XYZ file of C-alpha atoms in Angstrom:
773
model
C -31.323 -81.092 -19.662
C -33.472 -78.068 -18.785
C -32.826 -78.589 -15.142
C -29.041 -78.815 -15.954
C -29.271 -75.904 -17.643
C -31.318 -74.117 -14.567
C -28.860 -75.563 -12.362
C -26.091 -73.659 -14.414
C -27.626 -70.690 -14.102
C -28.122 -70.621 -10.492
C -24.357 -71.209 -10.344
C -24.394 -67.467 -11.661
C -25.912 -66.055 -8.757
C -23.464 -67.393 -6.283
C -20.963 -65.403 -8.678
C -23.113 -62.220 -8.385
C -23.238 -62.596 -4.215
C -19.193 -63.293 -3.966
C -18.564 -60.392 -6.443
C -20.479 -58.425 -4.135
C -18.451 -58.863 -1.501
C -15.513 -58.432 -3.496
C -16.209 -55.114 -4.749
C -17.214 -53.987 -1.079
C -14.311 -55.494 0.625
C -11.603 -54.441 -1.704
C -12.662 -51.087 -2.526
C -10.014 -49.501 -1.565
C -7.445 -51.860 -3.470
C -8.483 -51.528 -7.086
C -6.002 -53.954 -8.586
C -6.459 -56.647 -6.213
C -10.243 -56.295 -6.481
C -9.800 -57.056 -10.403
C -7.398 -59.920 -9.592
C -9.719 -61.348 -7.582
C -12.608 -61.192 -9.910
C -10.742 -62.589 -12.756
C -9.807 -65.779 -10.603
C -13.436 -65.633 -9.367
C -14.943 -65.568 -12.817
C -12.554 -68.162 -14.007
C -13.679 -70.757 -11.060
C -16.969 -70.476 -11.632
C -16.626 -71.073 -15.209
C -14.420 -73.896 -14.253
C -16.914 -75.103 -11.851
C -19.576 -74.836 -14.553
C -17.589 -77.198 -16.768
C -17.383 -79.509 -14.045
C -21.106 -79.515 -13.805
C -21.540 -79.465 -17.571
C -23.933 -81.122 -19.768
C -22.178 -84.031 -21.280
C -23.768 -84.522 -24.858
C -20.957 -87.029 -25.637
C -17.088 -87.995 -25.226
C -15.437 -84.309 -25.305
C -18.628 -82.293 -25.897
C -19.992 -80.214 -23.261
C -22.542 -77.642 -22.384
C -22.059 -75.266 -19.656
C -22.852 -71.713 -18.522
C -18.975 -70.487 -19.407
C -20.366 -67.982 -22.058
C -22.635 -66.112 -20.140
C -20.009 -65.859 -17.343
C -17.153 -64.794 -19.278
C -19.609 -62.279 -21.653
C -20.356 -60.634 -18.227
C -16.637 -60.802 -17.180
C -16.063 -58.333 -20.464
C -18.769 -56.382 -19.773
C -18.421 -55.443 -16.139
C -14.623 -56.742 -15.193
C -12.790 -55.090 -18.153
C -9.555 -56.696 -19.804
C -7.880 -57.526 -16.731
C -10.326 -59.287 -15.092
C -11.684 -60.528 -18.460
C -8.215 -62.286 -19.373
C -7.373 -63.855 -16.148
C -10.936 -65.579 -16.504
C -10.413 -66.602 -19.844
C -6.810 -67.718 -19.192
C -8.719 -70.238 -16.552
C -11.296 -71.355 -18.664
C -8.874 -72.225 -21.651
C -6.280 -74.126 -19.311
C -9.061 -76.350 -17.944
C -11.046 -76.691 -21.258
C -8.046 -78.270 -22.905
C -6.892 -80.477 -19.931
C -10.452 -81.753 -20.642
C -9.613 -82.402 -24.150
C -12.214 -84.271 -26.486
C -13.274 -83.557 -30.125
C -15.097 -80.246 -28.795
C -12.092 -78.934 -27.239
C -11.320 -76.524 -30.187
C -15.029 -75.326 -30.538
C -14.688 -74.915 -26.694
C -11.857 -72.994 -26.853
C -13.573 -70.876 -29.462
C -16.394 -70.141 -27.696
C -14.424 -69.014 -24.598
C -12.904 -66.363 -26.688
C -15.734 -64.990 -28.739
C -17.671 -64.726 -25.404
C -14.557 -62.579 -23.672
C -14.403 -60.399 -26.593
C -17.994 -60.025 -27.148
C -18.551 -58.768 -23.574
C -15.275 -56.166 -24.133
C -17.126 -54.956 -27.069
C -20.292 -54.340 -25.310
C -18.401 -52.893 -22.265
C -16.854 -50.470 -25.351
C -20.253 -49.566 -26.844
C -21.796 -49.188 -23.363
C -18.879 -46.883 -22.266
C -18.963 -44.866 -25.588
C -22.494 -44.514 -25.043
C -23.298 -45.818 -28.589
C -25.994 -48.549 -26.471
C -27.352 -47.842 -23.055
C -26.882 -50.565 -20.064
C -30.325 -51.735 -20.303
C -32.619 -54.922 -20.103
C -33.118 -54.629 -23.656
C -29.776 -54.508 -24.462
C -28.378 -57.225 -21.757
C -31.310 -59.634 -23.255
C -30.407 -59.118 -26.905
C -26.500 -59.351 -26.395
C -27.578 -62.769 -24.745
C -29.482 -63.844 -27.864
C -26.999 -62.548 -30.072
C -23.794 -64.197 -28.161
C -25.898 -67.573 -28.169
C -26.906 -67.412 -31.985
C -22.605 -67.127 -32.476
C -22.284 -69.803 -30.086
C -25.152 -71.916 -31.970
C -23.132 -71.411 -35.140
C -20.034 -72.273 -33.752
C -21.691 -75.432 -32.588
C -21.885 -76.206 -36.321
C -18.315 -77.398 -36.612
C -19.010 -80.222 -34.770
C -19.385 -83.754 -36.603
C -22.595 -83.866 -38.699
C -23.809 -86.432 -36.463
C -23.249 -84.241 -33.322
C -24.446 -81.466 -34.771
C -27.924 -82.855 -36.182
C -28.631 -83.989 -32.495
C -27.235 -80.648 -30.757
C -29.372 -78.843 -32.843
C -32.599 -80.933 -32.165
C -31.911 -81.191 -28.093
C -29.787 -78.111 -27.131
C -29.765 -75.123 -29.423
C -33.332 -73.834 -28.340
C -33.370 -74.441 -24.837
C -29.440 -72.987 -24.648
C -29.881 -70.005 -26.490
C -33.410 -69.149 -24.367
C -31.913 -69.838 -20.725
C -28.547 -68.443 -21.360
C -30.179 -65.310 -22.896
C -32.412 -64.773 -19.985
C -29.545 -65.958 -17.588
C -27.263 -62.917 -19.414
C -30.161 -60.258 -18.500
C -30.366 -61.631 -15.229
C -26.683 -61.757 -14.373
C -26.114 -58.559 -16.415
C -28.826 -56.475 -14.213
C -27.706 -58.343 -10.816
C -23.981 -57.457 -11.549
C -25.092 -53.720 -12.766
C -27.116 -53.198 -9.612
C -24.127 -54.240 -7.374
C -21.816 -51.700 -9.213
C -24.583 -49.077 -8.877
C -25.125 -49.789 -5.330
C -21.366 -49.577 -4.982
C -20.763 -46.488 -6.798
C -23.739 -44.737 -4.741
C -21.989 -45.843 -1.474
C -18.616 -44.934 -2.259
C -20.329 -41.239 -3.561
C -22.193 -41.240 -0.370
C -18.853 -42.289 1.810
C -16.992 -39.358 -0.311
C -19.616 -36.825 0.317
C -19.638 -37.762 3.901
C -15.962 -37.645 4.161
C -15.780 -34.520 2.173
C -18.632 -33.124 4.529
C -16.911 -33.981 7.561
C -13.690 -32.157 6.231
C -15.902 -29.228 5.484
C -17.337 -29.052 8.945
C -13.782 -29.607 10.348
C -12.981 -26.501 8.623
C -15.940 -24.397 9.665
C -14.862 -22.265 12.687
C -18.558 -22.104 13.479
C -20.576 -23.964 16.291
C -23.063 -25.902 14.118
C -26.311 -26.746 16.166
C -29.721 -27.938 15.113
C -32.658 -25.991 17.385
C -36.641 -26.348 17.228
C -38.577 -23.168 16.851
C -39.079 -23.458 20.559
C -35.261 -22.736 21.338
C -34.473 -26.253 22.352
C -31.074 -27.443 21.459
C -31.512 -31.110 19.685
C -28.046 -31.787 18.396
C -24.792 -30.815 17.474
C -23.025 -31.373 14.186
C -19.514 -29.797 14.825
C -16.589 -32.585 15.394
C -15.346 -33.122 18.499
C -11.797 -31.624 18.144
C -13.755 -28.103 17.425
C -13.056 -25.621 20.498
C -16.719 -24.998 21.524
C -17.975 -28.733 21.385
C -17.953 -29.451 24.969
C -19.575 -26.461 25.060
C -22.358 -27.259 22.620
C -22.910 -30.950 23.567
C -23.614 -29.611 26.979
C -26.429 -27.506 25.803
C -28.254 -30.468 24.286
C -31.674 -30.740 26.179
C -31.645 -27.442 27.413
C -33.806 -24.189 25.989
C -32.090 -20.795 25.233
C -34.013 -19.582 28.107
C -32.105 -21.515 30.641
C -28.557 -20.667 29.325
C -28.895 -16.974 28.150
C -30.283 -13.912 29.636
C -33.715 -13.146 29.017
C -33.482 -10.396 27.002
C -30.798 -12.142 24.865
C -32.815 -15.264 24.671
C -36.091 -13.419 23.644
C -34.368 -11.921 20.657
C -32.844 -15.273 19.409
C -36.268 -16.875 19.546
C -37.548 -14.367 17.485
C -34.686 -14.379 15.039
C -35.292 -18.132 14.755
C -39.069 -17.740 14.152
C -38.643 -14.910 11.509
C -36.179 -17.227 9.798
C -38.903 -19.995 9.905
C -41.454 -17.676 8.708
C -39.409 -15.992 5.733
C -37.704 -18.783 5.037
C -34.294 -17.156 4.503
C -31.418 -17.089 6.440
C -30.897 -14.086 9.458
C -27.709 -13.122 11.393
C -27.705 -12.122 15.000
C -25.234 -10.800 17.704
C -25.483 -11.736 21.485
C -23.102 -11.633 24.363
C -22.837 -15.179 26.043
C -20.870 -16.030 29.417
C -18.734 -19.247 28.297
C -15.707 -21.294 30.371
C -13.315 -18.867 28.293
C -15.209 -15.607 29.823
C -17.578 -13.453 28.178
C -17.738 -13.888 24.557
C -19.493 -12.074 21.589
C -21.373 -14.698 19.078
C -22.505 -14.275 16.024
C -25.549 -16.886 14.620
C -26.546 -17.426 11.634
C -30.000 -19.104 11.611
C -31.358 -21.060 8.575
C -34.744 -23.168 7.926
C -33.615 -26.890 8.325
C -35.739 -29.474 6.665
C -36.114 -31.648 9.747
C -39.140 -32.159 11.881
C -38.698 -33.111 15.428
C -41.748 -34.241 17.206
C -44.054 -32.016 14.461
C -42.196 -28.845 15.114
C -39.849 -26.861 12.589
C -36.075 -27.345 13.169
C -33.296 -24.449 12.602
C -29.632 -24.795 11.693
C -27.357 -22.445 13.744
C -24.155 -21.643 12.805
C -22.598 -19.887 15.681
C -19.145 -18.154 15.428
C -16.984 -16.171 18.314
C -16.310 -13.255 16.959
C -14.912 -11.375 19.800
C -11.313 -10.913 18.425
C -12.628 -10.123 15.095
C -14.692 -7.196 16.831
C -11.870 -6.220 18.599
C -9.322 -6.207 15.280
C -12.305 -4.214 13.824
C -12.560 -1.851 16.804
C -8.773 -1.138 16.535
C -8.817 -0.582 12.687
C -11.930 1.800 13.109
C -10.028 3.845 15.466
C -7.136 3.879 13.416
C -8.919 5.125 10.237
C -10.475 8.017 12.635
C -8.342 8.435 15.332
C -4.437 9.537 16.295
C -2.840 6.306 17.494
C -0.488 8.435 19.561
C -2.893 10.851 21.427
C -6.040 9.058 20.821
C -7.503 12.275 19.269
C -9.573 12.379 16.221
C -7.503 12.690 13.220
C -7.469 14.869 9.987
C -10.310 12.686 8.479
C -12.664 12.802 11.290
C -11.958 16.399 12.024
C -12.947 16.832 8.088
C -15.887 15.270 8.548
C -17.188 16.877 11.821
C -16.281 20.159 10.211
C -18.915 19.502 7.697
C -21.302 18.826 10.251
C -20.463 21.888 12.486
C -20.815 24.101 9.073
C -24.177 22.607 8.537
C -25.143 23.383 12.157
C -24.046 26.726 11.745
C -26.190 27.342 8.908
C -29.441 25.709 10.457
C -29.022 27.686 13.641
C -27.388 30.769 12.134
C -24.478 30.625 14.470
C -20.761 30.713 14.435
C -17.738 28.460 14.551
C -13.928 28.388 14.990
C -11.149 26.597 13.792
C -7.633 27.273 15.937
C -4.810 25.885 13.910
C -2.013 24.824 16.923
C 1.776 24.579 16.261
C 3.998 23.849 19.012
C 7.058 26.150 18.841
C 10.743 24.854 18.384
C 9.075 21.284 18.732
C 11.872 19.847 16.373
C 14.499 21.027 18.611
C 13.039 19.015 21.620
C 12.861 16.276 19.054
C 16.453 16.262 17.944
C 17.866 16.961 21.376
C 15.853 14.678 23.526
C 14.732 12.003 21.007
C 11.101 11.206 19.238
C 10.580 9.146 22.020
C 10.476 12.334 24.524
C 8.823 14.613 22.120
C 5.822 11.850 21.911
C 5.563 11.899 25.634
C 4.844 15.898 24.958
C 2.681 15.558 22.562
C 0.240 13.515 24.835
C 0.699 16.159 27.615
C 0.069 18.388 24.918
C -3.284 16.977 23.761
C -4.233 16.088 27.587
C -3.951 20.031 28.069
C -6.135 20.873 25.158
C -8.924 18.875 26.171
C -9.066 20.252 29.134
C -9.780 23.747 27.858
C -12.464 23.046 25.501
C -16.157 22.411 26.057
C -17.608 18.906 25.640
C -19.227 20.115 22.314
C -15.735 21.383 20.903
C -13.307 19.256 19.263
C -9.311 18.466 19.742
C -7.697 17.044 16.670
C -4.338 16.129 16.008
C -3.213 16.556 12.169
C 0.241 15.118 12.565
C 3.383 15.901 13.895
C 3.239 18.938 16.424
C -0.123 20.128 14.652
C -3.469 20.295 16.490
C -6.673 21.741 15.511
C -9.492 23.147 18.191
C -12.981 23.225 16.872
C -15.393 25.137 18.394
C -19.304 25.191 17.743
C -22.020 27.236 18.929
C -20.646 30.386 19.284
C -22.551 33.795 18.827
C -24.498 34.808 16.114
C -22.479 38.031 16.187
C -19.106 37.753 14.353
C -17.518 39.902 17.136
C -18.763 38.412 19.957
C -17.802 35.061 18.273
C -14.566 36.381 17.563
C -14.099 37.377 21.114
C -15.204 33.856 22.650
C -12.488 32.176 20.304
C -9.979 34.963 21.415
C -10.550 33.835 25.223
C -10.286 30.269 24.101
C -7.076 30.628 22.231
C -5.811 32.730 25.364
C -6.662 29.966 27.569
C -4.725 27.458 25.653
C -1.444 29.532 25.367
C -1.433 29.784 28.895
C -1.934 26.050 29.199
C 0.850 25.049 26.662
C 2.820 27.916 28.295
C 3.106 25.803 31.627
C 6.720 23.860 31.789
C 6.143 19.937 30.741
C 7.387 17.340 33.116
C 9.217 14.707 30.256
C 10.613 12.004 32.654
C 13.066 13.491 35.164
C 13.106 16.455 33.006
C 11.104 19.833 32.836
C 10.878 21.505 29.124
C 9.352 24.702 28.516
C 7.412 25.334 25.180
C 5.105 27.801 23.947
C 2.649 27.599 20.955
C 1.480 29.652 17.909
C -2.372 29.463 16.933
C -4.326 30.652 13.834
C -7.959 31.230 14.283
C -10.623 31.247 11.554
C -14.127 31.613 12.252
C -17.185 30.017 9.935
C -20.684 30.450 9.875
C -22.268 28.828 6.842
C -21.716 25.581 4.605
C -20.055 27.588 1.506
C -16.973 27.407 2.443
C -15.106 23.621 2.139
C -12.968 22.195 4.886
C -10.278 22.354 2.977
C -10.241 26.045 2.676
C -10.841 26.634 6.585
C -8.104 24.263 7.229
C -5.993 26.603 4.522
C -6.986 29.773 6.238
C -6.546 28.835 9.918
C -2.703 27.310 8.382
C -2.305 30.991 7.138
C -3.247 32.766 10.372
C -1.021 30.205 12.209
C 1.945 31.288 9.983
C 1.409 35.031 10.985
C 1.264 34.288 14.485
C 4.661 32.274 13.729
C 6.057 35.620 11.945
C 4.741 37.719 14.948
C 7.163 36.371 16.855
C 5.525 32.963 18.240
C 3.514 32.553 21.414
C 0.437 34.472 20.040
C -2.822 34.294 17.903
C -3.654 35.611 14.954
C -7.160 35.880 13.138
C -7.135 35.080 9.404
C -7.331 38.207 7.013
C -8.698 37.867 3.246
C -5.907 40.456 2.573
C -3.399 37.973 3.990
C -5.184 35.216 1.716
C -4.531 37.379 -1.333
C -0.840 37.653 -0.488
C -0.632 33.735 -0.196
C -2.590 33.213 -3.316
C -0.339 35.484 -5.084
C 2.877 33.851 -3.461
C 1.692 30.637 -4.616
C 1.240 31.834 -7.976
C 4.546 33.228 -7.973
C 6.127 29.699 -6.619
C 4.418 27.552 -9.495
C 5.874 30.405 -11.889
C 9.238 30.185 -10.641
C 9.173 26.507 -11.139
C 8.257 27.051 -14.337
C 11.055 29.672 -14.879
C 13.867 27.701 -13.238
C 12.599 24.680 -15.788
C 12.186 26.269 -18.848
C 15.076 28.807 -18.368
C 13.532 32.200 -18.044
C 16.602 33.043 -15.635
C 19.466 35.410 -17.130
C 22.295 36.675 -15.109
C 23.386 40.075 -14.906
C 26.828 41.558 -13.648
C 27.966 44.188 -11.364
C 31.618 45.573 -11.880
C 34.393 45.217 -8.746
C 36.919 47.615 -9.228
C 40.509 48.661 -7.764
C 41.577 51.980 -6.496
C 42.474 53.178 -10.237
C 39.110 52.341 -11.060
C 40.065 49.615 -13.045
C 37.509 46.657 -13.112
C 38.897 43.132 -11.715
C 36.034 41.166 -11.776
C 32.241 41.270 -11.482
C 29.620 39.551 -9.186
C 27.136 37.472 -11.075
C 23.450 38.326 -10.069
C 20.546 36.503 -10.799
C 17.380 37.857 -12.591
C 13.925 36.832 -13.330
C 12.673 37.666 -16.973
C 9.070 36.714 -16.432
C 7.364 36.131 -19.856
C 4.104 37.959 -18.701
C 5.243 40.232 -15.615
C 8.870 41.243 -17.168
C 12.046 41.771 -14.892
C 11.233 40.333 -11.170
C 13.264 41.841 -8.358
C 15.315 39.141 -6.607
C 13.875 39.936 -3.434
C 10.670 38.942 -4.471
C 11.764 35.431 -5.631
C 14.986 34.536 -3.865
C 13.610 33.916 -0.273
C 10.774 31.891 -2.112
C 13.162 29.816 -3.794
C 15.162 29.110 -0.600
C 11.920 28.223 1.332
C 10.596 26.060 -1.688
C 14.215 24.292 -2.354
C 14.238 25.530 -5.600
C 17.634 27.437 -4.613
C 19.852 24.127 -5.127
C 18.888 23.785 -8.683
C 18.696 27.713 -9.067
C 22.424 28.255 -7.634
C 23.612 25.303 -9.787
C 22.305 26.999 -13.105
C 24.086 30.238 -11.999
C 27.350 28.250 -11.229
C 27.318 26.797 -14.652
C 26.196 30.046 -16.693
C 29.246 31.883 -14.591
C 31.521 29.377 -15.543
C 30.135 29.625 -19.559
C 30.400 33.083 -19.474
C 34.434 33.233 -17.645
C 34.963 30.925 -20.747
C 33.842 33.484 -23.365
C 35.958 36.476 -21.424
C 39.151 34.419 -21.463
C 39.144 34.709 -25.411
C 39.333 38.402 -25.383
C 42.497 40.315 -24.226
C 40.351 42.922 -22.149
C 38.016 40.842 -20.017
C 40.871 38.035 -19.884
C 41.645 39.277 -16.033
C 38.257 39.134 -14.892
C 36.977 36.705 -12.104
C 33.288 36.409 -11.228
C 32.112 36.122 -7.833
C 28.727 33.469 -7.479
C 26.781 33.753 -4.213
C 26.138 30.086 -2.556
C 23.377 29.330 -0.768
C 23.099 27.349 2.525
C 21.503 24.268 0.523
C 23.907 24.688 -1.877
C 26.359 24.018 0.015
C 25.261 21.411 1.941
C 24.491 19.033 -0.701
C 26.792 15.751 -0.827
C 27.345 16.578 -4.426
C 28.351 20.368 -4.045
C 32.491 19.806 -4.711
C 31.664 17.664 -7.670
C 29.237 20.625 -9.076
C 31.606 23.218 -8.921
C 34.678 20.972 -10.154
C 32.281 19.962 -12.799
C 31.446 23.430 -14.021
C 34.650 24.343 -13.870
C 35.552 21.456 -16.214
C 32.960 21.685 -18.880
C 33.610 25.472 -19.299
C 37.340 24.955 -19.666
C 38.234 27.662 -16.981
C 40.943 28.486 -14.781
C 39.852 27.725 -11.235
C 41.397 30.955 -10.160
C 38.991 33.000 -11.840
C 36.086 31.875 -10.016
C 34.977 33.229 -6.398
C 32.453 31.765 -4.071
C 30.553 33.946 -1.796
C 29.561 32.884 1.129
C 27.270 34.276 4.202
C 28.212 34.332 8.001
C 24.704 32.833 8.831
C 25.457 29.792 6.603
C 28.675 28.870 8.743
C 26.268 28.485 11.749
C 25.685 24.616 11.105
C 27.919 22.050 10.211
C 30.692 24.239 10.243
C 33.445 21.797 10.206
C 31.866 19.899 6.867
C 32.065 23.163 5.278
C 35.800 24.040 5.919
C 36.654 20.683 4.607
C 34.928 21.217 1.506
C 35.955 24.909 1.021
C 39.300 23.722 1.786
C 39.463 21.112 -1.105
C 38.133 23.762 -3.620
C 40.738 26.224 -2.466
C 43.094 23.306 -3.125
C 41.728 23.385 -6.670
C 42.338 26.905 -7.046
C 38.605 28.231 -6.028
C 38.619 31.115 -3.948
C 36.428 32.019 -1.269
C 34.939 35.656 -0.014
C 32.657 36.110 3.096
C 29.919 38.551 2.012
C 28.064 40.856 4.553
C 30.509 40.674 6.639
C 29.481 42.245 10.127
C 26.351 41.250 10.545
C 26.016 37.871 11.422
C 27.919 35.858 13.839
C 31.484 37.470 13.421
C 33.419 35.148 15.416
C 37.362 35.004 15.096
C 37.191 31.617 16.168
C 36.204 30.363 12.735
C 36.987 33.239 10.910
C 40.558 32.035 11.509
C 39.893 28.685 10.291
C 37.999 29.367 7.161
C 40.425 29.265 3.875
C 39.140 32.646 2.802
C 40.567 35.361 0.268
C 38.450 37.945 0.819
C 36.030 39.860 3.333
C 32.937 42.101 1.841
C 31.666 44.719 4.170
C 27.894 44.789 4.069
C 26.393 47.931 2.476
C 24.497 48.448 5.576
C 28.030 49.896 7.072
C 28.888 51.918 3.974
C 25.457 53.569 3.726
C 25.946 55.884 7.289
C 29.557 55.965 6.620
C 29.980 59.501 6.366
C 27.403 60.205 9.482
C 27.683 57.244 11.897
C 30.833 57.024 14.048
C 29.534 53.237 14.765
C 29.595 52.282 10.940
C 33.281 53.826 10.541
C 34.680 52.234 13.792
C 33.151 48.943 12.521
C 34.378 49.536 9.138
C 37.786 50.400 10.093
C 37.865 47.251 12.531
C 37.126 44.862 9.568
C 39.941 46.346 7.346
C 42.468 46.213 10.031
C 41.106 42.518 10.938
C 41.407 41.497 7.078
C 44.867 42.849 6.671
C 46.094 41.338 10.126
C 44.542 37.882 8.773
C 45.914 38.480 5.149
C 42.735 38.855 3.282
C 41.633 41.422 0.578
C 38.630 43.296 1.346
C 36.023 44.936 -0.773
C 33.095 47.028 0.029
C 29.733 47.020 -1.434
C 26.878 49.374 -1.618
C 29.247 52.288 -2.819
C 27.106 55.079 -4.399
C 29.145 58.337 -4.047
C 32.452 59.580 -4.387
C 32.747 60.409 -0.887
C 31.825 57.056 0.374
C 34.746 55.836 -1.960
C 37.266 58.490 -0.748
C 36.460 57.577 3.062
C 36.561 53.595 2.417
C 40.251 54.682 1.062
C 41.425 56.498 3.714
C 40.473 53.076 5.931
C 42.556 51.366 3.752
C 39.865 49.480 1.790
C 40.747 49.985 -2.256
C 37.965 47.526 -3.874
C 34.632 48.550 -4.322
C 31.349 47.485 -6.031
C 28.233 49.834 -6.254
C 26.207 51.951 -8.281
C 29.403 54.683 -8.426
C 30.673 52.076 -10.567
C 28.193 50.662 -12.421
C 24.776 49.075 -12.097
C 24.021 44.954 -12.609
C 23.680 44.868 -16.470
C 24.394 41.857 -19.130
C 27.500 40.427 -19.685
C 28.450 42.559 -23.412
C 27.365 45.728 -21.526
C 29.797 45.258 -18.303
C 32.990 46.995 -19.850
C 30.955 49.730 -21.544
C 31.466 52.271 -18.150
C 35.022 51.320 -18.084
C 35.732 52.188 -21.702
C 34.111 55.621 -21.048
C 35.975 56.093 -18.408
C 39.164 55.230 -20.030
C 38.706 57.348 -23.203
C 38.219 60.289 -20.661
C 41.237 59.954 -18.751
C 43.347 60.052 -21.880
C 41.761 62.962 -22.981
C 42.777 64.934 -19.429
C 44.786 62.888 -17.382
C 42.802 63.805 -14.395
C 40.630 61.194 -13.888
C 41.629 58.087 -11.437
C 38.882 55.993 -11.349
C 35.750 55.319 -13.162
C 33.150 57.877 -14.054
C 30.142 57.215 -11.751
C 26.976 56.433 -13.521
C 23.910 58.376 -12.489
C 23.458 57.393 -9.071
C 20.172 56.071 -7.608
C 18.674 56.074 -3.947
C-alpha cells in the first residue's frame, strides 16, 4: 500500500513537468494557458483515480486531494473549477458507497487550495515550506475526518491501515509539489521579467541616437550594442577588432585614450569631442565614456556612447551668431556692441587712452525703402556695412543697431582729448566720403549721405547706455545741421535734451490730467465787431505756470500727443460754442480750430469732428477748421475727400499761413475752402516792404476771384489795418483787437469800444489794447 501511495506521488511529478511546459509554451496566451492547466490537473486527478488503492468496492484512495489543493493555490478559480468538474464527473461515474465522500474530498480540497491562495495573496501567510507542509497536514486531517462518514466497518479498517500513511505521505507530497510548482512559477516570472527588461532595453537602445560600443582600456573596439538599423551600425561594426590608433588621427586617438584612462581611474563618466572621417564625410563626434563592469582578457573596459553632433553644432553656431550678430550684414548687433564697449571702457581706464563712438544714420533711407522696396534697401545696407569695415582699423568695431543705424567704436586713441577728437574727426570724414559714393543697387545707381554723432570716452565711470545716448544726440544735431555732416556731443546739449525729456513727460501728464486750457483771440470785421475767435491752447503747468505753445506744440507733434491734444481742443471749442449760443451777444460767434496733419490723417477724423459737434449740440456752421499748406502735401486726395464730407455737413475750412508754403492754384481751386488767412510774416513789414504789400494784394485778389473770404493775422497797429483795408481785406486778427484770453473775457474789449462809440460817434473799429511787439 505504501508503494501505491509513493507511485501516486510520482504521478504528481509528471504533473509538474507538463505544467512547466504549459507555462512556457502558452505564456502569451493566458486564457488558453488556464484552460489547459485546468484540463491537465483534471486529467492527472482521473489518472490518479484510475491507479487508486481500491480498499473495498466503491472505496478508493488517491492523490486527488493534493492535486486539487495545488490547483487552487497556483491555478486560481478557472483552473480549479475545470479540474474539479473533471474529477467530480469521473468519481461519480465510478460510483460505489464512497461516491459522496469522494466528491466531498474533491470540493474541500479545491476550496482549501483557493483559501490558501487568498491568504498568501493578501500576505497573511508566506508561501514557505512550513506553510505548504502545514497545509498538507491540515488538508488531509480534514480528509481523514471526512472518512469517518464511511460505514463503521470500513472506518475502523481505514483508520488502522490508511489514515497515518496517507496523511504523512500526502503532506510531504503537498510540500514537494508546492515547492516544485512555486519554483516553476518563480522561474517563469523571472524569465518573463528578463524578457521584458531585455525588450525594454532594446527599445531604449533603439531610441538612443548614440552609437553604443564597448572598448577596453587599450583603445580596442570589442563590441557594438547598437541596433542593426542604427545609422552608424555598419560603421561601428567594421571597427570591431581595431584600435583607436588605427582609425583616428594620432592626436585625436591620444586624447581619446587619455579620456578612457581618466574615466577608469576616477570611476566616473567623462565627455570628449573630436572629428573623424566617415563615409558621410568629416563629422564632429561627442563621445561619453563611462566605466563598464566587464573584464576582457584581464583588461578593464568602458562603454562609449558616440553621438554625431555636427548638425547640432551648426545650429548652435547659427543661434550664437543670431544672438550677437546682425543676420543681414553679419556685423555685431547691439548686445555684442555693449559688451565690447564695456571692454573698451576698461581698457581706456587701464591704459589711460581714449575711445570714441560714432553713431551713423543714413540720410533719407526711408525714401529709398518706400520707393524701391525693402529688398533694395537691404542691398544698400550690405554695401554700407562693407564700406564702414573698409574705413576702420582691425582693433575697431562696426555694429548695426537696426534699420539704417550703425555704430563705429574706435579704440586706442590718443591720451590727449583734443588729439583723440581729431583722430575721430578724421575717421568720421573718411566715413562720410565713403558713404557719399554712389551705390549700385541692381541696375540702379543711388546717391545717399549720412549724419554722424561722435562722443569720446576715457574711463569706465560712464555706462555704455549713456555713451550710446550721447552719440545719438550728437547725430540728431548733425541731422539738424543739414545732414551729410558730423557733430561731437556737448554736455550743454545733454542738458537741453534732459530738459526736453522732462518736458515730454510733463506734457503727457498734462494732456492726461487736464492741465490744458483754451484761450480765444478775437477776429473782427471792418466795423470792429467780433465775428469769431480762434481757439488757441495753453498749458497751465502746476509748477512752471503758463508754458508757451512754441515750447510744447512742436514736442506734441513729434511725440504723437498732438492727436489727443487736438481732439481735446476740438471738443472744448464745441462746448464753448454751446455756451455762447445761449447768449444773445455771443450767439453769432464762430470758433476757428487748428487741425494738425496727424489729426486729419486719422481714419476716424470725420467721426471725431461730427461726434464733437453732436455731443455739444451746436450748429456746424459755427465751427471753422484751420489747415496749413504743408498739411496738404501728402495724401491730398484723401484730405480733399474728408473736407468735402465735412463741408457737406456745414463745417467750413480756412487755409492758414497762406503764401508761406506750397501755394498752388492747382490744388487751391479744388479745396472746399471758405477763407484764406494772410500769414503774419507778410503783415509785419507790410508798410515798408513792397514785396509783402504785393503778396498781400495778390492773396486778396486771388481770394476775391475764388469767392473766398480773406483774413489777416498779426495786425498790431492801426496803420496795418488801414493798409489792409486799402488792399480789400476787411477781416482782422491781432493784438490791435485783443490778445488771446479766456472765454469770459473775449467780449470785454468789444463792450468797452461799443460804449465809447455811443458816446463820441467817432469810433468805427475796436479800440486797441496796448500793443506789444
